[in-house]
Amino acid sequence: MTPQPENPHPASLVVLGTVRTGSREYADTTALAVRDGRVVALGAEAEALAATADETLRLGPGELLLSAFADGHAHPLFGGLEHFGPAVKGLDSVEAVVAEVGRWAAEHPEEEWIVGASYDPALAPDGEFDARWLDEAVPDRPVALRAYDYHTLWCNTEALRRAGITEATPDPRLGWIVRRLDGSPMGTLREWHACDLVLDRLPARGTGELVEALRIAGESYARAGLTWVQDAWVEPEMIGPYLEAARTGALAFRVNLAQRADPDRWRDQRPAFRAARRRVEEEGGELLSARTVKFFGDGVIEGGTAAMLDPYADVTEPGAPHSCGMPVWEPEALAEAVTAFDADGFQTHIHAIGDAGVRAALDAVEAAVRTNPSWDRRPVITHVQLVDPADLERFGQLGVIANFEPLWAQLDPLQTELTVPRIGERRAALQYPMAGLARGGARLSFGSDWPVSSHDPLEGIQTAVTRRTFGGAPAGGWTPHQALTVDEALDAATAGVAYQAFADERERLVPGAPADLVWLSDDPRATDPMAIRHIRVRGTWLAGRPTFRAEENGDAYAANSPDAAGMAGGLPG
Ligand SMILES: [Zn+2]
C-alpha cells in the first residue's frame, strides 16, 4: 500500500476500542495510533491508520486502554532484593516466618548472614519480636529481617552479638533497642540508628545482584501496568547499579531517584548530590533521572515513632521520652535543609506521617518558598497519614503534591491493632484525607511504597474508592467522606504522578504524548468497586514498546527479553 504523503511512516501500533485519554474534559475515544514511541492520532484519524499499521490491536468488549500507571513512592531495588532472601513476606504467623528462615538457611549454607524482608510487624504483640524465636531456626549464623515498614529490624542472638548490642548498650539518638523485662536486648530494633547497628555489619551486595534485583522489579511493574516509578530512598551505592541497569537494558521502567538527606551530614551531601544528579543526566539515558531529595521527617504510628502534636494515647507517663514520637529532624533543621536543597534545584520529597510531622514538612516547604526565588518546584509530602484539619488548606496554597499510598486507607489489623489504640478514635478518623485535600485544591498522586505494600495500583485504586478492606469491612466504608471517585483515583495513579514527575506530556493521552499505555481487561469506571482489584492487566507499553503482554491462556511472554523491550536502545526524546 502506498504511504500517504502526510504519513510517510505507518503507525507501529493502532489500538481499536475504548481509550481513556484523561479525566473530565478529555473524553474517551475509539482508537489510538502510535508511531516512534508517541501517540500520533486518536479517534477516526487513528482508525484510518489501522490498515497500514505494523500491529493492530482490537480491544474486547468492556476492555480499556489508558495511560500506563505510575508509582509516586516506592523502593524498586528493595522490592527486587526481597526475591533473593527467605520469602517471609505475607506469612501469617511468627512460626511460619521462623520456619521459612530455617528452610532458607539450610538451603544456603554458603551464606554467612541470613538477610530477609519483609515480615508483618502485626504478628507479635506491639510489634516486638524476640531473638530467641529465630535462634530456634538458626542459632549459629546471624539473621536480620526487616519488617515491612522498613523502619524495624528483627535479629537473632548471633546478629545482636556481632553488632555488639548488649544490656549495656544505650539507646542511640535516633532509634531504640526493645528490651526484655530484665533489660537484655530482645531482638527488635526500631528506627535509624538502632537498625544501623546491625545493618552496618551486613556484607555488601555485588552490582550484578543489584542489577538483577532491578530487572526483577521491572518485571513486576510491567505486569502491573506501571512504566514510571519514584524511588524514594536512594543511597550513594545504589546509583551505580541503576546506571548499569540502564546501560545494559535491564531497566524496563522509567525511574526518578530521590537521594536521602541525612540530618547529621546533609551539608556535606549537597555537592555529592549535585554530582550524582549530573552523572545520572549524562549516563542514565532516557529512563533515569535524579532530580529529587528525600527527607524522612518522622517514623510510623504503629511503631510509636511518627511525630505527633499531642502524645500517643497509650503513653502512660506523658512526659516520657518519645511520648510524641520521634522526629528524625528537628523542624528548624528540616526547614533549613529543605531550603538548601531547593536552592540547588532539587525537588523535595518528605516522608510525613504524624500530624506534627506533616506540619513540620509544610513549614519546611513554606520556608523554601519564602526564602528562594520562585521556580517550578512541585514539592511532595508522602504518606500524609494524619493531618491536623488546620493544615489541610496549606497543601494547595503551597503547591504541595500529596502523595498517598491508598492501599493503607482501610481498617485492617495494622489500623485496628497497632494504630487506633495508639492515637485514639478522634485522631484515627482524620487519617488519609484524600478527598478533603483533592477538593481543597491540592494535587494528589498515588504510590505503593512497595515492598512495604503491594505494588499493584488496582488494589490501591479499589481501596481509595471504597475505603473498605478486601473482605468488605466496614460495609459503608471507613471515613467514607474521604473516598475518591474512580476517575479521581485513576487520575491520581496516572496524571497526578506524571505531574509529580515533571512529565506534563504524560498527563493526557493526546497526540504528541509518549505512548506509555496499559490495556485492562475491564473498565474500572464500569466495574463493581469491590472488584476493581480483579481487573487484569493485558498489556503494558513503554514509549510504544511492549514491556508486558498477557497471552490468551494467561501466560505472559518475557517482559524484559531483548526483543520485547530492549530498553537500552534510544527512546524518543
Ligand atoms: Zn517508602
Coordinates of C-alpha atoms and ligand atoms in Angstrom, one line a residue:
M1 CA 0.0 0.0 0.0
T2 CA 1.3 3.4 -0.9
P3 CA 2.0 5.6 2.2
Q4 CA 0.2 8.8 2.2
P5 CA 2.3 11.9 1.9
E6 CA 1.4 13.3 5.3
N7 CA 2.1 9.9 6.9
P8 CA 5.4 8.8 5.4
H9 CA 5.8 6.0 8.0
P10 CA 3.0 3.7 9.0
A11 CA 1.9 3.6 12.7
S12 CA 3.7 1.0 14.7
L13 CA 0.5 0.2 16.7
V14 CA -3.1 1.1 16.3
V15 CA -5.5 0.2 19.2
L16 CA -9.2 0.0 18.3
G17 CA -11.6 0.1 21.3
T18 CA -12.4 2.3 24.3
V19 CA -9.4 4.7 25.0
R20 CA -9.5 6.9 28.1
T21 CA -7.4 9.9 27.2
G22 CA -7.8 11.7 30.5
S23 CA -10.5 12.7 33.0
R24 CA -13.3 15.3 32.8
E25 CA -12.9 17.4 29.7
Y26 CA -10.8 14.7 28.0
A27 CA -13.3 12.3 26.6
D28 CA -13.0 8.7 25.7
T29 CA -12.2 7.9 22.1
T30 CA -12.5 4.9 19.8
A31 CA -8.9 4.4 18.7
L32 CA -5.3 5.4 19.3
A33 CA -2.3 5.3 17.0
V34 CA 1.4 5.1 17.9
R35 CA 4.5 6.0 15.9
D36 CA 8.1 6.5 17.0
G37 CA 7.1 5.9 20.6
R38 CA 4.4 8.6 20.7
V39 CA 0.7 8.9 20.3
V40 CA 0.1 10.3 16.8
A41 CA -3.6 10.1 16.3
L42 CA -6.9 9.5 18.1
G43 CA -10.4 8.5 17.0
A44 CA -11.3 8.4 13.3
E45 CA -7.9 9.6 12.3
A46 CA -6.3 6.7 14.2
E47 CA -8.8 4.2 12.8
A48 CA -7.7 5.3 9.3
L49 CA -4.1 4.3 10.1
A50 CA -5.1 0.7 11.1
A51 CA -4.9 -0.8 7.6
T52 CA -1.2 0.1 7.3
A53 CA 0.0 -0.3 10.9
D54 CA 2.7 -2.8 11.9
E55 CA 0.3 -4.1 14.5
T56 CA -3.5 -3.5 15.0
L57 CA -5.0 -4.5 18.3
R58 CA -8.7 -4.7 18.7
L59 CA -9.8 -4.5 22.4
G60 CA -12.5 -6.8 23.6
P61 CA -15.9 -5.6 24.8
G62 CA -15.6 -3.8 28.1
E63 CA -11.8 -3.6 27.9
L64 CA -10.0 -0.3 28.3
L65 CA -6.8 1.4 27.1
L66 CA -5.4 4.2 29.2
S67 CA -2.2 5.9 30.3
A68 CA 0.1 3.5 32.0
F69 CA 0.1 3.6 35.8
A70 CA 2.9 5.3 37.7
D71 CA 4.1 5.0 41.3
G72 CA 4.9 8.2 43.1
H73 CA 6.7 6.5 46.0
A74 CA 8.3 3.1 46.0
H75 CA 11.5 1.2 46.6
P76 CA 12.2 -0.9 43.5
L77 CA 15.6 -2.1 44.5
F78 CA 14.5 -3.3 47.9
G79 CA 11.5 -4.9 46.3
G80 CA 13.7 -6.8 43.8
L81 CA 16.1 -7.8 46.6
E82 CA 13.3 -9.4 48.7
H83 CA 13.3 -12.0 45.9
F84 CA 16.8 -13.3 47.0
G85 CA 16.3 -14.0 50.7
P86 CA 13.9 -16.0 52.8
A87 CA 10.3 -15.4 51.5
V88 CA 8.8 -14.1 54.7
K89 CA 6.5 -11.5 53.1
G90 CA 2.9 -12.3 53.6
L91 CA 3.4 -15.1 56.1
D92 CA 0.7 -15.1 58.7
S93 CA 2.4 -16.3 61.9
V94 CA 5.7 -16.0 63.7
E95 CA 6.1 -19.8 63.4
A96 CA 5.8 -19.6 59.6
V97 CA 8.4 -16.9 59.4
V98 CA 10.8 -18.8 61.6
A99 CA 10.3 -22.0 59.6
E100 CA 10.9 -20.2 56.3
V101 CA 14.1 -18.6 57.7
G102 CA 15.3 -22.1 58.8
R103 CA 14.5 -23.6 55.4
W104 CA 16.3 -20.9 53.5
A105 CA 19.3 -21.0 55.8
A106 CA 19.6 -24.8 55.4
E107 CA 19.4 -24.4 51.6
H108 CA 22.1 -21.7 51.6
P109 CA 24.9 -23.0 53.9
E110 CA 27.4 -20.7 52.0
E111 CA 25.7 -17.5 53.2
E112 CA 27.3 -16.1 56.3
W113 CA 24.3 -13.8 57.0
I114 CA 20.7 -14.6 56.6
V115 CA 19.1 -11.4 55.4
G116 CA 15.4 -11.1 54.5
A117 CA 12.3 -8.9 54.2
S118 CA 9.7 -8.1 54.9
Y119 CA 7.7 -9.7 57.7
D120 CA 4.4 -8.4 59.1
P121 CA 5.0 -6.4 62.3
A122 CA 1.5 -7.1 63.5
L123 CA 2.3 -10.8 64.0
A124 CA 3.6 -10.2 67.5
P125 CA 2.1 -8.1 70.3
D126 CA 3.2 -4.4 70.0
G127 CA 5.4 -5.5 67.1
E128 CA 8.0 -6.7 69.5
F129 CA 9.8 -9.9 68.2
D130 CA 12.2 -12.0 70.2
A131 CA 15.7 -13.0 69.0
R132 CA 15.2 -16.4 70.7
W133 CA 12.4 -17.3 68.3
L134 CA 14.9 -17.0 65.4
D135 CA 17.6 -18.8 67.4
E136 CA 15.4 -21.9 67.2
A137 CA 15.8 -22.0 63.5
V138 CA 19.3 -20.5 63.1
P139 CA 21.4 -20.5 66.2
D140 CA 24.9 -20.2 64.7
R141 CA 24.7 -17.6 61.9
P142 CA 23.4 -14.1 62.2
V143 CA 19.8 -13.4 61.0
A144 CA 18.4 -9.9 60.2
L145 CA 14.9 -9.4 58.9
R146 CA 13.3 -6.2 58.1
A147 CA 9.6 -5.6 59.0
Y148 CA 7.6 -4.4 56.0
D149 CA 7.7 -0.8 57.4
Y150 CA 11.5 -0.9 56.7
H151 CA 11.9 1.0 59.9
T152 CA 12.2 -2.1 62.2
L153 CA 14.7 -4.9 62.3
W154 CA 14.2 -8.3 63.9
C155 CA 17.5 -10.1 64.7
N156 CA 18.6 -13.4 66.2
T157 CA 21.1 -13.5 69.1
E158 CA 24.1 -14.1 66.9
A159 CA 23.3 -10.9 64.9
L160 CA 23.0 -8.9 68.2
R161 CA 26.3 -10.4 69.3
R162 CA 28.1 -9.4 66.1
A163 CA 26.7 -5.9 66.3
G164 CA 27.9 -5.6 69.9
I165 CA 24.4 -4.9 71.3
T166 CA 24.2 -5.9 74.9
E167 CA 22.3 -4.9 78.0
A168 CA 24.8 -2.1 78.5
T169 CA 24.3 -0.6 75.0
P170 CA 22.4 2.7 75.4
D171 CA 19.6 3.6 73.0
P172 CA 21.1 5.7 70.2
R173 CA 19.8 9.2 69.5
L174 CA 17.5 8.2 66.6
G175 CA 16.0 4.8 67.5
W176 CA 15.8 2.4 70.3
I177 CA 16.6 -1.1 71.3
V178 CA 13.5 -3.0 72.5
R179 CA 14.4 -4.8 75.8
R180 CA 13.0 -7.7 77.8
L181 CA 11.9 -7.0 81.4
D182 CA 15.4 -7.9 82.6
G183 CA 16.9 -5.2 80.4
S184 CA 18.5 -7.5 77.9
P185 CA 18.0 -6.6 74.2
M186 CA 15.0 -8.5 72.9
G187 CA 15.9 -8.7 69.2
T188 CA 13.7 -5.9 67.8
L189 CA 15.4 -2.6 66.8
R190 CA 13.4 0.5 65.9
E191 CA 14.4 3.3 63.6
W192 CA 17.5 4.5 62.0
H193 CA 20.5 4.4 64.3
A194 CA 19.3 1.3 66.1
C195 CA 18.8 -0.7 62.9
D196 CA 22.1 0.6 61.6
L197 CA 24.0 -1.1 64.5
V198 CA 23.2 -4.3 62.7
L199 CA 22.8 -3.2 59.0
D200 CA 26.3 -1.7 59.0
R201 CA 27.6 -5.2 59.6
L202 CA 26.0 -6.8 56.6
P203 CA 28.2 -7.9 53.7
A204 CA 27.8 -5.5 50.7
R205 CA 25.8 -6.8 47.7
G206 CA 27.5 -7.0 44.4
T207 CA 26.5 -4.8 41.4
G208 CA 25.3 -7.9 39.5
E209 CA 22.9 -8.8 42.2
L210 CA 21.5 -5.3 42.4
V211 CA 21.1 -5.0 38.7
E212 CA 19.3 -8.4 38.7
A213 CA 17.0 -7.0 41.5
L214 CA 16.1 -4.0 39.3
R215 CA 15.4 -6.4 36.4
I216 CA 13.0 -8.4 38.7
A217 CA 11.4 -5.2 39.9
G218 CA 10.8 -4.1 36.3
E219 CA 9.1 -7.4 35.5
S220 CA 6.7 -6.9 38.4
Y221 CA 6.0 -3.3 37.4
A222 CA 5.3 -4.2 33.7
R223 CA 2.9 -7.0 34.8
A224 CA 1.1 -4.4 36.9
G225 CA 0.8 -1.9 34.1
L226 CA 3.4 0.6 35.5
T227 CA 6.0 2.5 33.5
W228 CA 7.3 5.2 35.9
V229 CA 8.4 4.9 39.5
Q230 CA 9.7 7.3 42.1
D231 CA 12.5 5.5 44.0
A232 CA 12.0 7.3 47.3
W233 CA 15.2 6.1 49.2
V234 CA 18.5 6.1 47.3
E235 CA 21.8 5.8 49.0
P236 CA 25.0 6.6 47.1
E237 CA 25.9 2.9 46.5
M238 CA 22.6 2.4 44.6
I239 CA 23.3 4.8 41.8
G240 CA 25.9 2.7 40.1
P241 CA 23.6 -0.3 39.8
Y242 CA 20.8 1.9 38.4
L243 CA 23.2 3.3 35.8
E244 CA 24.4 -0.2 35.0
A245 CA 20.9 -1.5 34.6
A246 CA 20.0 1.4 32.3
R247 CA 23.2 0.9 30.2
T248 CA 22.6 -2.9 29.8
G249 CA 18.9 -2.8 29.1
A250 CA 18.0 -4.5 32.3
L251 CA 15.9 -1.5 33.3
A252 CA 12.4 -1.7 31.9
F253 CA 10.7 1.3 33.6
R254 CA 11.3 5.0 34.0
V255 CA 12.6 5.9 37.4
N256 CA 13.5 9.1 39.2
L257 CA 15.9 8.7 42.1
A258 CA 15.5 10.5 45.4
Q259 CA 18.8 10.8 47.3
R260 CA 18.3 10.6 51.0
A261 CA 19.4 13.6 53.0
D262 CA 20.8 12.7 56.4
P263 CA 20.1 15.0 59.3
D264 CA 23.7 14.6 60.6
R265 CA 25.6 15.4 57.4
W266 CA 23.3 17.0 54.9
R267 CA 25.6 19.9 54.3
D268 CA 28.4 17.6 53.2
Q269 CA 25.9 15.7 51.0
R270 CA 25.0 18.8 48.9
P271 CA 27.9 18.7 46.4
A272 CA 27.7 14.9 46.2
F273 CA 24.0 15.0 45.4
R274 CA 24.6 17.6 42.7
A275 CA 27.4 15.5 41.2
A276 CA 25.2 12.4 41.2
R277 CA 22.4 14.2 39.5
R278 CA 24.8 15.3 36.8
R279 CA 26.2 11.8 36.4
V280 CA 22.7 10.4 36.0
E281 CA 21.8 13.1 33.5
E282 CA 24.9 12.3 31.5
E283 CA 24.9 8.5 31.7
G284 CA 21.4 7.4 32.6
G285 CA 19.8 7.6 29.2
E286 CA 16.1 8.3 28.8
L287 CA 14.8 6.2 31.6
L288 CA 16.7 7.6 34.6
S289 CA 16.7 10.9 36.4
A290 CA 17.9 12.0 39.9
R291 CA 16.1 15.3 40.5
T292 CA 14.7 14.7 44.0
V293 CA 15.9 14.7 47.6
K294 CA 14.2 12.6 50.2
F295 CA 13.7 13.6 53.8
F296 CA 12.5 11.1 56.4
G297 CA 10.6 13.6 58.6
D298 CA 9.4 11.1 61.1
G299 CA 8.7 7.4 61.7
V300 CA 5.5 5.4 61.7
I301 CA 2.5 5.4 64.0
E302 CA 2.4 1.7 64.6
G303 CA 6.0 1.9 65.9
G304 CA 5.2 4.9 68.0
T305 CA 7.8 7.0 66.1
A306 CA 5.6 9.2 63.9
A307 CA 5.7 12.8 65.3
M308 CA 2.5 13.8 67.0
L309 CA 1.2 17.2 68.1
D310 CA -0.4 15.5 71.2
P311 CA 1.1 12.5 73.0
Y312 CA 0.2 9.0 71.9
A313 CA -2.9 7.7 73.6
D314 CA -1.2 4.6 75.0
V315 CA 1.6 6.6 76.7
T316 CA 1.3 6.1 80.5
E317 CA 3.6 8.9 81.5
P318 CA 3.0 11.9 79.2
G319 CA 6.4 13.4 79.9
A320 CA 8.3 10.2 78.9
P321 CA 10.8 10.3 76.1
H322 CA 9.2 9.7 72.7
S323 CA 5.7 10.3 74.1
C324 CA 5.0 12.4 71.0
G325 CA 7.0 10.2 68.7
M326 CA 10.5 10.6 67.2
P327 CA 11.0 13.3 64.6
V328 CA 14.1 12.4 62.6
W329 CA 14.7 16.1 62.0
E330 CA 14.1 19.0 64.3
P331 CA 11.6 21.2 62.5
E332 CA 14.1 24.1 62.2
A333 CA 16.8 21.8 60.8
L334 CA 14.4 20.3 58.3
A335 CA 13.4 23.8 57.1
E336 CA 17.0 24.8 56.7
A337 CA 17.9 21.6 54.8
V338 CA 14.8 21.7 52.5
T339 CA 15.6 25.3 51.7
A340 CA 19.2 24.5 50.8
F341 CA 18.4 21.6 48.5
D342 CA 15.6 23.6 47.0
A343 CA 18.1 26.3 46.2
D344 CA 20.2 23.6 44.5
G345 CA 17.2 22.9 42.2
F346 CA 16.1 19.6 43.8
Q347 CA 12.5 18.6 44.1
T348 CA 11.6 18.0 47.8
H349 CA 10.1 14.6 48.9
I350 CA 9.3 14.5 52.6
H351 CA 8.1 11.4 54.5
A352 CA 5.5 12.7 57.0
I353 CA 3.1 10.5 58.9
G354 CA 2.1 12.1 62.2
D355 CA 0.3 15.4 62.4
A356 CA 3.4 17.1 63.8
G357 CA 5.5 15.5 61.0
V358 CA 3.1 16.8 58.4
R359 CA 3.1 20.3 59.9
A360 CA 6.9 20.3 60.0
A361 CA 7.0 19.2 56.4
L362 CA 4.6 22.0 55.3
D363 CA 6.6 24.5 57.4
A364 CA 9.8 23.4 55.7
V365 CA 8.3 23.8 52.2
E366 CA 6.9 27.2 53.2
A367 CA 10.4 28.3 54.3
A368 CA 11.9 27.3 50.9
V369 CA 9.1 29.1 49.1
R370 CA 9.6 32.2 51.2
T371 CA 13.4 32.2 51.0
N372 CA 14.3 31.1 47.5
P373 CA 13.4 32.6 44.1
S374 CA 10.2 31.2 42.6
W375 CA 10.5 28.1 40.4
D376 CA 8.5 25.1 39.3
R377 CA 9.4 23.1 42.4
R378 CA 6.5 20.7 42.8
P379 CA 7.3 19.6 46.4
V380 CA 5.9 16.3 47.6
I381 CA 4.8 15.2 51.0
T382 CA 4.4 11.5 51.1
H383 CA 2.2 9.2 53.2
V384 CA 0.2 12.1 54.7
Q385 CA -1.4 9.8 57.2
L386 CA -2.6 12.1 60.0
V387 CA -3.2 15.8 59.1
D388 CA -4.4 18.4 61.6
P389 CA -7.5 20.0 60.0
A390 CA -5.8 23.4 60.3
D391 CA -3.1 22.2 57.9
L392 CA -5.3 20.9 55.1
E393 CA -5.6 24.0 53.0
R394 CA -1.9 24.7 53.2
F395 CA -1.2 21.9 50.7
G396 CA -3.0 23.7 47.9
Q397 CA -1.6 27.1 48.9
L398 CA 2.0 25.9 48.9
G399 CA 1.6 23.8 45.7
V400 CA 2.4 20.7 47.7
I401 CA 1.6 17.4 46.0
A402 CA 0.0 15.0 48.5
N403 CA 1.4 11.5 47.7
F404 CA -0.9 8.8 49.2
E405 CA -0.4 5.1 49.4
P406 CA -4.1 4.4 49.0
L407 CA -4.0 0.8 50.0
W408 CA -3.3 1.9 53.5
A409 CA -6.7 3.7 53.8
Q410 CA -8.5 0.7 55.2
L411 CA -9.4 -0.7 58.7
D412 CA -7.0 -3.6 58.5
P413 CA -5.2 -5.2 61.6
L414 CA -2.4 -2.6 61.2
Q415 CA -5.1 0.0 62.0
T416 CA -7.2 -1.8 64.5
E417 CA -4.4 -3.4 66.5
L418 CA -1.4 -1.1 66.1
T419 CA -2.7 2.3 65.1
V420 CA -6.1 3.2 66.5
P421 CA -5.0 2.1 70.1
R422 CA -2.0 4.4 69.8
I423 CA -3.8 7.5 68.6
G424 CA -7.4 7.1 69.8
E425 CA -10.7 7.3 67.8
R426 CA -10.7 11.1 67.2
R427 CA -7.4 11.2 65.5
A428 CA -7.9 7.9 63.8
A429 CA -10.8 9.4 61.9
L430 CA -8.6 12.1 60.5
Q431 CA -6.3 9.7 58.6
Y432 CA -5.6 9.7 54.8
P433 CA -7.8 12.8 54.0
M434 CA -7.7 12.2 50.2
A435 CA -11.0 13.8 49.2
G436 CA -10.5 16.6 51.6
L437 CA -7.2 17.5 50.1
A438 CA -8.2 16.9 46.4
R439 CA -11.3 19.0 46.7
G440 CA -9.4 21.7 48.7
G441 CA -7.2 22.4 45.7
A442 CA -4.2 20.0 46.3
R443 CA -2.8 17.8 43.6
L444 CA -2.8 14.1 44.6
S445 CA -0.5 11.4 43.4
F446 CA -0.7 7.7 44.3
G447 CA 2.1 5.4 45.2
S448 CA 2.5 1.9 46.7
D449 CA 5.6 2.1 48.9
W450 CA 6.4 -1.3 47.5
P451 CA 7.7 -3.6 49.0
V452 CA 6.1 -2.1 52.1
S453 CA 2.8 -2.9 50.5
S454 CA 1.6 -4.4 47.2
H455 CA 2.8 -2.6 44.0
D456 CA -0.5 -3.3 42.2
P457 CA -2.1 0.0 41.5
L458 CA -5.6 -1.5 41.0
E459 CA -5.6 -2.7 44.7
G460 CA -4.9 0.9 45.7
I461 CA -7.5 2.4 43.4
Q462 CA -10.1 0.0 44.8
T463 CA -9.3 1.0 48.3
A464 CA -9.3 4.7 47.6
V465 CA -12.7 4.4 46.1
T466 CA -14.3 2.1 48.7
R467 CA -12.2 2.7 51.9
R468 CA -13.0 -0.9 52.7
T469 CA -10.9 -4.0 53.3
F470 CA -10.8 -6.6 50.6
G471 CA -13.2 -8.6 52.9
G472 CA -15.6 -5.6 52.7
A473 CA -15.3 -4.1 56.1
P474 CA -16.8 -1.8 57.1
A475 CA -19.8 -2.1 54.8
G476 CA -20.2 1.7 54.3
G477 CA -16.5 2.3 54.1
W478 CA -14.2 3.7 56.7
T479 CA -14.4 7.6 56.9
P480 CA -16.4 7.3 53.6
H481 CA -16.4 11.1 53.1
Q482 CA -12.7 10.7 52.2
A483 CA -13.4 8.2 49.4
L484 CA -12.5 9.3 45.8
T485 CA -14.4 8.7 42.6
V486 CA -12.9 6.1 40.3
D487 CA -12.0 8.9 37.9
E488 CA -10.2 10.8 40.6
A489 CA -8.4 7.7 41.7
L490 CA -7.3 6.8 38.1
D491 CA -6.0 10.3 37.8
A492 CA -4.0 10.1 41.0
A493 CA -2.4 6.9 39.7
T494 CA -1.6 8.3 36.2
A495 CA -1.8 12.1 35.6
G496 CA -1.1 13.0 39.2
V497 CA 2.2 11.1 39.3
A498 CA 3.1 12.4 35.8
Y499 CA 2.8 15.9 37.2
Q500 CA 4.9 14.9 40.2
A501 CA 7.5 13.6 37.7
F502 CA 7.5 16.9 35.8
A503 CA 6.2 14.9 32.8
D504 CA 3.4 17.1 31.8
E505 CA 3.3 15.5 28.4
R506 CA 2.3 12.2 30.1
E507 CA -0.7 13.8 31.9
R508 CA -3.1 13.1 28.9
L509 CA -3.1 10.6 26.0
V510 CA -3.2 13.1 23.2
P511 CA -1.1 13.4 20.0
G512 CA 2.5 14.1 21.0
A513 CA 2.3 12.2 24.3
P514 CA 4.7 9.4 24.9
A515 CA 2.9 6.1 24.3
D516 CA 3.0 4.7 27.9
L517 CA -0.1 2.6 27.8
V518 CA -1.9 0.0 29.8
W519 CA -4.6 -2.4 28.5
L520 CA -7.1 -3.6 31.1
S521 CA -9.4 -6.5 30.9
D522 CA -12.3 -4.3 32.3
D523 CA -13.0 -0.6 32.6
P524 CA -12.7 0.3 36.3
R525 CA -15.3 3.0 35.8
A526 CA -17.9 0.3 34.9
T527 CA -16.8 -2.3 37.4
D528 CA -18.2 -3.1 40.9
P529 CA -15.8 -1.0 43.0
M530 CA -15.1 -4.0 45.3
A531 CA -13.9 -6.0 42.2
I532 CA -11.5 -3.4 40.7
R533 CA -8.5 -5.3 42.0
H534 CA -9.6 -8.3 40.0
I535 CA -9.2 -6.4 36.7
R536 CA -6.3 -7.9 34.8
V537 CA -3.5 -6.1 33.0
R538 CA -3.4 -7.5 29.5
G539 CA -0.6 -5.4 28.1
T540 CA 1.8 -2.6 29.0
W541 CA 3.8 -0.3 26.7
L542 CA 6.7 2.0 27.5
A543 CA 7.2 4.6 24.8
G544 CA 5.3 2.4 22.3
R545 CA 7.2 -0.8 23.1
P546 CA 5.6 -3.7 24.9
T547 CA 7.1 -4.5 28.3
F548 CA 4.3 -7.0 29.1
R549 CA 1.7 -8.8 27.2
A550 CA -0.6 -11.4 28.7
E551 CA -1.4 -14.3 26.4
E552 CA -4.9 -15.7 25.9
N553 CA -4.1 -18.7 28.1
G554 CA -2.9 -16.4 30.9
D555 CA 0.8 -16.9 30.3
A556 CA 2.9 -13.9 29.5
Y557 CA 5.9 -13.6 27.3
A558 CA 9.1 -12.4 28.8
A559 CA 8.8 -8.8 29.8
N560 CA 12.5 -8.0 29.6
S561 CA 13.7 -10.2 26.8
P562 CA 15.9 -8.1 24.4
D563 CA 13.4 -8.3 21.6
A564 CA 10.4 -7.5 23.8
A565 CA 11.8 -4.5 25.5
G566 CA 15.4 -3.7 24.6
M567 CA 15.2 -0.5 26.6
A568 CA 18.9 0.2 26.3
G569 CA 18.1 1.5 22.8
G570 CA 17.1 5.1 22.2
L571 CA 13.7 6.3 23.2
P572 CA 12.0 9.3 21.7
G573 CA 13.3 12.5 23.4
Ligands
ZN1 ZN 8.8 4.5 51.5

